[in-house]
Short mmCIF file of C-alpha atoms in Angstrom, two decimals:
data_model
loop_
_atom_site.label_atom_id
_atom_site.label_comp_id
_atom_site.label_asym_id
_atom_site.label_seq_id
_atom_site.Cartn_x
_atom_site.Cartn_y
_atom_site.Cartn_z
CA UNK X 1 -10.54 -54.70 -5.73
CA UNK X 2 -7.04 -55.44 -4.54
CA UNK X 3 -5.25 -52.80 -2.54
CA UNK X 4 -1.50 -52.28 -2.49
CA UNK X 5 0.24 -53.04 0.83
CA UNK X 6 3.68 -51.68 1.74
CA UNK X 7 4.64 -52.80 5.24
CA UNK X 8 7.65 -51.02 6.77
CA UNK X 9 9.08 -50.24 10.20
CA UNK X 10 11.71 -47.85 11.52
CA UNK X 11 13.53 -47.36 14.82
CA UNK X 12 15.31 -44.34 16.26
CA UNK X 13 17.49 -44.85 19.32
CA UNK X 14 18.77 -42.14 21.65
CA UNK X 15 20.91 -42.32 24.78
CA UNK X 16 21.07 -40.19 27.91
CA UNK X 17 24.04 -40.33 30.24
CA UNK X 18 25.16 -38.11 33.12
CA UNK X 19 28.47 -38.92 34.84
CA UNK X 20 27.56 -36.68 37.77
CA UNK X 21 30.49 -34.40 37.11
CA UNK X 22 33.08 -36.84 38.45
CA UNK X 23 33.96 -38.57 35.17
CA UNK X 24 32.68 -42.04 34.29
CA UNK X 25 32.47 -44.72 36.98
CA UNK X 26 31.67 -48.42 36.92
CA UNK X 27 28.01 -49.00 37.76
CA UNK X 28 26.69 -45.75 36.32
CA UNK X 29 23.78 -46.07 33.92
CA UNK X 30 23.09 -45.12 30.32
CA UNK X 31 19.39 -44.67 29.64
CA UNK X 32 18.17 -45.55 26.17
CA UNK X 33 14.96 -44.61 24.40
CA UNK X 34 13.79 -46.55 21.34
CA UNK X 35 11.14 -44.88 19.19
CA UNK X 36 9.46 -47.22 16.72
CA UNK X 37 7.22 -45.98 13.92
CA UNK X 38 5.20 -47.58 11.16
CA UNK X 39 6.55 -46.37 7.84
CA UNK X 40 4.16 -48.39 5.71
CA UNK X 41 0.40 -48.44 5.09
CA UNK X 42 -0.64 -51.53 7.08
CA UNK X 43 -0.74 -52.24 10.80
CA UNK X 44 2.09 -54.35 12.20
CA UNK X 45 1.71 -57.07 14.82
CA UNK X 46 4.27 -58.80 17.06
CA UNK X 47 6.42 -55.69 17.18
CA UNK X 48 9.60 -56.14 19.20
CA UNK X 49 12.77 -54.22 20.02
CA UNK X 50 16.02 -55.94 20.98
CA UNK X 51 19.48 -54.72 21.84
CA UNK X 52 22.44 -57.05 22.49
CA UNK X 53 23.63 -54.97 25.46
CA UNK X 54 20.29 -54.51 27.19
CA UNK X 55 18.70 -57.55 28.77
CA UNK X 56 15.38 -55.93 29.64
CA UNK X 57 13.61 -53.47 27.36
CA UNK X 58 10.42 -51.97 28.77
CA UNK X 59 7.39 -50.87 26.83
CA UNK X 60 5.87 -49.96 24.61
CA UNK X 61 3.89 -46.87 25.38
CA UNK X 62 1.87 -45.33 22.55
CA UNK X 63 -0.57 -48.12 21.65
CA UNK X 64 -3.42 -45.64 21.65
CA UNK X 65 -6.21 -48.10 20.77
CA UNK X 66 -4.86 -51.02 22.80
CA UNK X 67 -4.98 -53.51 19.91
CA UNK X 68 -1.33 -54.59 20.28
CA UNK X 69 -0.67 -53.52 16.71
CA UNK X 70 1.57 -50.70 15.57
CA UNK X 71 -0.84 -48.65 13.50
CA UNK X 72 0.36 -46.29 10.79
CA UNK X 73 -0.57 -43.31 12.96
CA UNK X 74 1.16 -44.53 16.12
CA UNK X 75 4.59 -44.02 17.62
CA UNK X 76 5.68 -46.63 20.14
CA UNK X 77 8.35 -45.85 22.73
CA UNK X 78 10.50 -48.41 24.55
CA UNK X 79 13.14 -47.79 27.21
CA UNK X 80 16.16 -49.66 28.55
CA UNK X 81 19.09 -49.20 30.90
CA UNK X 82 22.70 -50.29 30.45
CA UNK X 83 25.14 -50.42 33.38
CA UNK X 84 28.67 -49.25 32.54
CA UNK X 85 31.56 -51.69 33.06
CA UNK X 86 35.29 -51.11 33.47
CA UNK X 87 35.81 -52.47 29.96
CA UNK X 88 33.51 -49.73 28.62
CA UNK X 89 35.46 -46.99 30.41
CA UNK X 90 38.76 -48.40 29.16
CA UNK X 91 37.33 -48.30 25.63
CA UNK X 92 36.07 -44.75 26.15
CA UNK X 93 32.67 -45.47 24.68
CA UNK X 94 29.68 -47.77 24.52
CA UNK X 95 28.54 -48.84 21.06
CA UNK X 96 25.43 -50.93 20.56
CA UNK X 97 22.82 -51.61 17.94
CA UNK X 98 19.05 -51.80 18.29
CA UNK X 99 16.76 -54.03 16.26
CA UNK X 100 13.07 -53.46 15.50
CA UNK X 101 10.85 -56.13 14.01
CA UNK X 102 7.20 -56.33 13.01
CA UNK X 103 4.84 -58.66 11.18
CA UNK X 104 2.52 -57.50 8.39
CA UNK X 105 -1.06 -58.84 7.97
CA UNK X 106 0.13 -61.28 5.28
CA UNK X 107 2.76 -62.70 7.67
CA UNK X 108 5.74 -60.90 6.20
CA UNK X 109 8.35 -59.84 8.77
CA UNK X 110 9.49 -56.37 7.78
CA UNK X 111 11.90 -53.58 8.49
CA UNK X 112 12.62 -50.12 7.15
CA UNK X 113 12.20 -50.14 3.38
CA UNK X 114 14.65 -52.94 2.53
CA UNK X 115 12.33 -55.89 2.91
CA UNK X 116 14.86 -57.69 5.12
CA UNK X 117 13.85 -59.43 8.31
CA UNK X 118 15.05 -56.80 10.79
CA UNK X 119 16.09 -53.16 11.01
CA UNK X 120 19.58 -53.04 12.45
CA UNK X 121 20.54 -49.62 11.13
CA UNK X 122 20.25 -47.82 14.44
CA UNK X 123 23.72 -47.79 16.01
CA UNK X 124 24.33 -45.53 19.01
CA UNK X 125 27.71 -44.46 20.40
CA UNK X 126 27.90 -43.01 23.93
CA UNK X 127 31.25 -41.42 24.83
CA UNK X 128 32.62 -42.01 28.33
CA UNK X 129 34.96 -39.72 30.28
CA UNK X 130 38.48 -41.05 30.98
CA UNK X 131 40.84 -39.71 33.68
CA UNK X 132 44.06 -41.76 33.87
CA UNK X 133 46.19 -41.24 36.99
CA UNK X 134 48.79 -43.17 38.98
CA UNK X 135 50.31 -42.79 42.45
CA UNK X 136 53.31 -44.27 44.27
CA UNK X 137 54.08 -44.47 47.99
CA UNK X 138 57.63 -45.46 48.98
CA UNK X 139 58.68 -46.70 52.41
CA UNK X 140 62.06 -47.81 53.74
CA UNK X 141 63.17 -50.29 56.37
CA UNK X 142 66.69 -50.21 57.85
CA UNK X 143 68.27 -51.88 60.86
CA UNK X 144 71.89 -51.08 61.67
CA UNK X 145 72.11 -54.09 63.99
CA UNK X 146 72.71 -51.91 67.01
CA UNK X 147 76.31 -51.12 66.17
CA UNK X 148 75.72 -47.96 64.16
CA UNK X 149 75.79 -47.85 60.37
CA UNK X 150 78.33 -49.89 58.45
CA UNK X 151 79.28 -50.03 54.79
CA UNK X 152 77.47 -52.90 53.06
CA UNK X 153 74.36 -52.83 55.24
CA UNK X 154 71.07 -52.76 53.37
CA UNK X 155 68.07 -50.49 53.19
CA UNK X 156 64.91 -52.32 52.08
CA UNK X 157 62.41 -50.31 50.08
CA UNK X 158 58.75 -51.02 49.35
CA UNK X 159 56.96 -49.21 46.51
CA UNK X 160 53.16 -49.31 46.57
CA UNK X 161 51.54 -48.27 43.29
CA UNK X 162 47.83 -47.54 42.96
CA UNK X 163 45.54 -46.49 40.15
CA UNK X 164 44.03 -43.11 41.00
CA UNK X 165 42.04 -42.73 37.78
CA UNK X 166 39.11 -44.55 36.21
CA UNK X 167 40.86 -46.55 33.47
CA UNK X 168 43.16 -49.55 33.59
CA UNK X 169 46.88 -48.81 33.08
CA UNK X 170 49.29 -50.94 31.02
CA UNK X 171 53.10 -51.00 30.90
CA UNK X 172 53.37 -49.96 34.55
CA UNK X 173 56.95 -49.58 35.78
CA UNK X 174 58.78 -48.33 38.85
CA UNK X 175 62.27 -46.85 38.71
CA UNK X 176 64.62 -45.45 41.33
CA UNK X 177 68.03 -43.94 40.47
CA UNK X 178 69.70 -45.66 43.46
CA UNK X 179 68.24 -49.14 43.00
CA UNK X 180 69.37 -51.14 40.00
CA UNK X 181 66.93 -54.01 40.44
CA UNK X 182 63.32 -53.51 41.49
CA UNK X 183 61.32 -56.68 41.98
CA UNK X 184 57.60 -57.17 41.42
CA UNK X 185 54.88 -56.46 41.19
CA UNK X 186 52.60 -58.48 43.39
CA UNK X 187 48.91 -57.63 43.39
CA UNK X 188 47.89 -58.24 39.76
CA UNK X 189 44.85 -60.17 40.94
CA UNK X 190 43.45 -61.01 37.50
CA UNK X 191 46.81 -61.59 35.83
CA UNK X 192 46.14 -59.27 32.89
CA UNK X 193 49.32 -57.19 33.34
CA UNK X 194 47.21 -54.07 33.76
CA UNK X 195 46.91 -51.99 36.91
CA UNK X 196 43.16 -51.98 37.41
CA UNK X 197 41.39 -49.29 39.39
CA UNK X 198 40.74 -51.75 42.20
CA UNK X 199 44.30 -53.11 42.44
CA UNK X 200 47.34 -52.20 44.54
CA UNK X 201 50.70 -53.32 43.15
CA UNK X 202 53.74 -53.74 45.41
CA UNK X 203 57.37 -53.65 44.30
CA UNK X 204 60.52 -54.10 46.42
CA UNK X 205 64.16 -53.13 46.13
CA UNK X 206 67.38 -53.12 48.16
CA UNK X 207 70.05 -50.44 48.44
CA UNK X 208 73.53 -51.21 49.81
CA UNK X 209 74.95 -48.46 51.99
CA UNK X 210 78.26 -46.87 50.94
CA UNK X 211 80.82 -44.91 52.89
CA UNK X 212 79.65 -41.76 51.14
CA UNK X 213 76.14 -42.35 52.51
CA UNK X 214 77.40 -42.77 56.07
#
């Protein structure tokens, strides 16, 4: 008497992230939980979970009879950790997709109820906190040559600009109503024309003293 077999697998992915109350920072971790269940009527062997952003996925727990097969009554749980990068914070979110795969007794590799090779339906988006901020420190250097101030002498200014937030900043500019030409910046270490959170950009400018100033 032949019995009908309907192999199927499903995955549910959840994320847990705590920025510690100080907005998102590079190096903080997102913890993921992958719950895999057997949605068919046959046990599944060679069950695996993969995620393109997570190199190491631990587990499973839940193999109650220790036979290394996902039985129809079992729920297997895997875990993984992703470390946040500056690119993630600049994007304001982390989006990734988990894949669950299992093999039926007849050798068929199954997923969900579609009959395709893998279940890639489980996409998770984790929002990240962004706090853009910029700061400028301006210093001046002036030497009157020892003969008191004269018209035409120069004041040299240095403008140091830093990123005080947690996201990269584009289209950075420095203006000063007295200085027509401001040169720079130096300090764009990666050459991407963005003021990164780890960079310090320096601009310079010269002002020519007038009689009104003296």
